[in-house]
């Protein structure tokens, strides 16, 4: 059985990332993904299962003081398997390593349990 891995998002992942956004019914565009990745290239991550991108998370930093976590998406067929938690932990570790003082995000009802569990 394959395992899920979490790695840095690459330019090659953007089409799959945008498909997850489309499945979620969100209104961002492919250009938004490119912008987010270019702003903080070491702070955007994907979860991969069987060679397919099944989850995403991005970070946007504003100096050391503030960062925003966004684009937290998991493919519907892979939800409730801990993928969102792994992505969030990766994003938080990246931001904490940078010394970010305040981390914010907007949560959908589906994501609230993950975020509450992580503090």
mmCIF file of C-alpha atoms in Angstrom, residues 2-111:
data_model
loop_
_atom_site.group_PDB
_atom_site.id
_atom_site.type_symbol
_atom_site.label_atom_id
_atom_site.label_comp_id
_atom_site.label_asym_id
_atom_site.label_seq_id
_atom_site.Cartn_x
_atom_site.Cartn_y
_atom_site.Cartn_z
ATOM 1 C CA UNK A 2 1.277 3.471 -0.883
ATOM 2 C CA UNK A 3 1.887 6.133 1.707
ATOM 3 C CA UNK A 4 1.200 9.826 1.531
ATOM 4 C CA UNK A 5 4.258 12.051 1.328
ATOM 5 C CA UNK A 6 4.413 15.804 1.873
ATOM 6 C CA UNK A 7 6.875 17.868 -0.151
ATOM 7 C CA UNK A 8 7.435 21.354 -1.529
ATOM 8 C CA UNK A 9 5.023 22.418 -4.236
ATOM 9 C CA UNK A 10 6.603 22.761 -7.670
ATOM 10 C CA UNK A 11 5.483 24.530 -10.816
ATOM 11 C CA UNK A 12 4.518 21.096 -12.181
ATOM 12 C CA UNK A 13 1.995 20.687 -9.312
ATOM 13 C CA UNK A 14 -0.021 23.813 -10.086
ATOM 14 C CA UNK A 15 -2.484 22.190 -12.478
ATOM 15 C CA UNK A 16 -3.325 19.445 -9.959
ATOM 16 C CA UNK A 17 -3.548 22.035 -7.182
ATOM 17 C CA UNK A 18 -5.999 24.059 -9.223
ATOM 18 C CA UNK A 19 -8.092 20.938 -9.810
ATOM 19 C CA UNK A 20 -8.400 20.510 -6.024
ATOM 20 C CA UNK A 21 -9.483 24.146 -5.810
ATOM 21 C CA UNK A 22 -12.087 23.533 -8.511
ATOM 22 C CA UNK A 23 -13.413 20.431 -6.708
ATOM 23 C CA UNK A 24 -13.810 22.512 -3.547
ATOM 24 C CA UNK A 25 -15.759 25.184 -5.439
ATOM 25 C CA UNK A 26 -13.347 27.954 -4.500
ATOM 26 C CA UNK A 27 -12.973 30.995 -6.751
ATOM 27 C CA UNK A 28 -9.191 31.415 -7.029
ATOM 28 C CA UNK A 29 -7.526 31.196 -10.435
ATOM 29 C CA UNK A 30 -4.451 29.353 -11.739
ATOM 30 C CA UNK A 31 -2.632 32.703 -11.570
ATOM 31 C CA UNK A 32 -3.289 32.848 -7.813
ATOM 32 C CA UNK A 33 -1.433 29.533 -7.357
ATOM 33 C CA UNK A 34 1.564 30.857 -9.293
ATOM 34 C CA UNK A 35 1.621 34.051 -7.247
ATOM 35 C CA UNK A 36 1.411 32.224 -3.920
ATOM 36 C CA UNK A 37 4.183 29.834 -4.878
ATOM 37 C CA UNK A 38 6.440 32.629 -6.124
ATOM 38 C CA UNK A 39 5.896 34.740 -2.997
ATOM 39 C CA UNK A 40 7.029 32.006 -0.591
ATOM 40 C CA UNK A 41 8.396 29.075 -2.633
ATOM 41 C CA UNK A 42 9.663 27.200 0.436
ATOM 42 C CA UNK A 43 6.326 27.611 2.225
ATOM 43 C CA UNK A 44 3.956 25.906 -0.235
ATOM 44 C CA UNK A 45 3.430 22.167 0.102
ATOM 45 C CA UNK A 46 1.592 19.277 -1.531
ATOM 46 C CA UNK A 47 0.561 15.863 -0.268
ATOM 47 C CA UNK A 48 1.168 13.103 -2.809
ATOM 48 C CA UNK A 49 -0.400 9.629 -2.924
ATOM 49 C CA UNK A 50 0.385 7.147 -5.697
ATOM 50 C CA UNK A 51 2.071 9.918 -7.675
ATOM 51 C CA UNK A 52 -0.991 12.181 -7.549
ATOM 52 C CA UNK A 53 -1.349 15.471 -5.687
ATOM 53 C CA UNK A 54 -4.132 14.911 -3.143
ATOM 54 C CA UNK A 55 -3.638 17.945 -0.899
ATOM 55 C CA UNK A 56 -2.191 21.456 -0.762
ATOM 56 C CA UNK A 57 -1.330 24.211 1.682
ATOM 57 C CA UNK A 58 0.335 27.588 1.144
ATOM 58 C CA UNK A 59 1.851 30.200 3.407
ATOM 59 C CA UNK A 60 2.152 33.918 2.820
ATOM 60 C CA UNK A 61 4.608 35.740 5.050
ATOM 61 C CA UNK A 62 4.645 39.395 6.028
ATOM 62 C CA UNK A 63 8.106 39.801 7.503
ATOM 63 C CA UNK A 64 8.739 38.019 10.796
ATOM 64 C CA UNK A 65 5.618 39.371 12.449
ATOM 65 C CA UNK A 66 2.770 37.760 10.515
ATOM 66 C CA UNK A 67 1.951 34.876 8.191
ATOM 67 C CA UNK A 68 -1.213 33.555 6.630
ATOM 68 C CA UNK A 69 -1.953 29.896 5.894
ATOM 69 C CA UNK A 70 -4.193 29.288 2.901
ATOM 70 C CA UNK A 71 -5.247 26.984 0.106
ATOM 71 C CA UNK A 72 -5.600 24.079 2.546
ATOM 72 C CA UNK A 73 -7.249 21.534 0.275
ATOM 73 C CA UNK A 74 -7.569 17.746 0.358
ATOM 74 C CA UNK A 75 -9.126 15.706 -2.438
ATOM 75 C CA UNK A 76 -12.594 14.472 -1.367
ATOM 76 C CA UNK A 77 -11.583 10.812 -1.776
ATOM 77 C CA UNK A 78 -8.659 11.302 0.637
ATOM 78 C CA UNK A 79 -10.282 13.295 3.425
ATOM 79 C CA UNK A 80 -10.359 12.185 7.057
ATOM 80 C CA UNK A 81 -7.083 10.284 6.656
ATOM 81 C CA UNK A 82 -4.869 12.814 8.433
ATOM 82 C CA UNK A 83 -3.583 14.458 5.250
ATOM 83 C CA UNK A 84 -4.819 17.911 6.238
ATOM 84 C CA UNK A 85 -3.175 17.553 9.637
ATOM 85 C CA UNK A 86 0.141 16.581 8.046
ATOM 86 C CA UNK A 87 -0.007 19.529 5.659
ATOM 87 C CA UNK A 88 -0.819 21.933 8.497
ATOM 88 C CA UNK A 89 2.037 20.590 10.605
ATOM 89 C CA UNK A 90 4.423 21.119 7.695
ATOM 90 C CA UNK A 91 3.212 24.693 7.169
ATOM 91 C CA UNK A 92 3.413 25.470 10.892
ATOM 92 C CA UNK A 93 6.916 23.986 11.166
ATOM 93 C CA UNK A 94 8.071 26.129 8.246
ATOM 94 C CA UNK A 95 6.628 29.285 9.798
ATOM 95 C CA UNK A 96 7.930 28.515 13.284
ATOM 96 C CA UNK A 97 11.401 27.864 11.870
ATOM 97 C CA UNK A 98 11.259 31.348 10.314
ATOM 98 C CA UNK A 99 10.394 32.820 13.714
ATOM 99 C CA UNK A 100 6.926 33.962 12.671
ATOM 100 C CA UNK A 101 5.240 35.636 15.625
ATOM 101 C CA UNK A 102 1.577 35.440 14.566
ATOM 102 C CA UNK A 103 -0.018 32.871 12.231
ATOM 103 C CA UNK A 104 -3.546 33.340 10.892
ATOM 104 C CA UNK A 105 -5.965 31.499 8.621
ATOM 105 C CA UNK A 106 -9.589 31.416 7.571
ATOM 106 C CA UNK A 107 -11.296 28.103 8.306
ATOM 107 C CA UNK A 108 -14.151 26.331 6.599
ATOM 108 C CA UNK A 109 -16.393 24.275 8.889
ATOM 109 C CA UNK A 110 -14.758 21.099 7.532
ATOM 110 C CA UNK A 111 -11.294 22.339 8.483
#
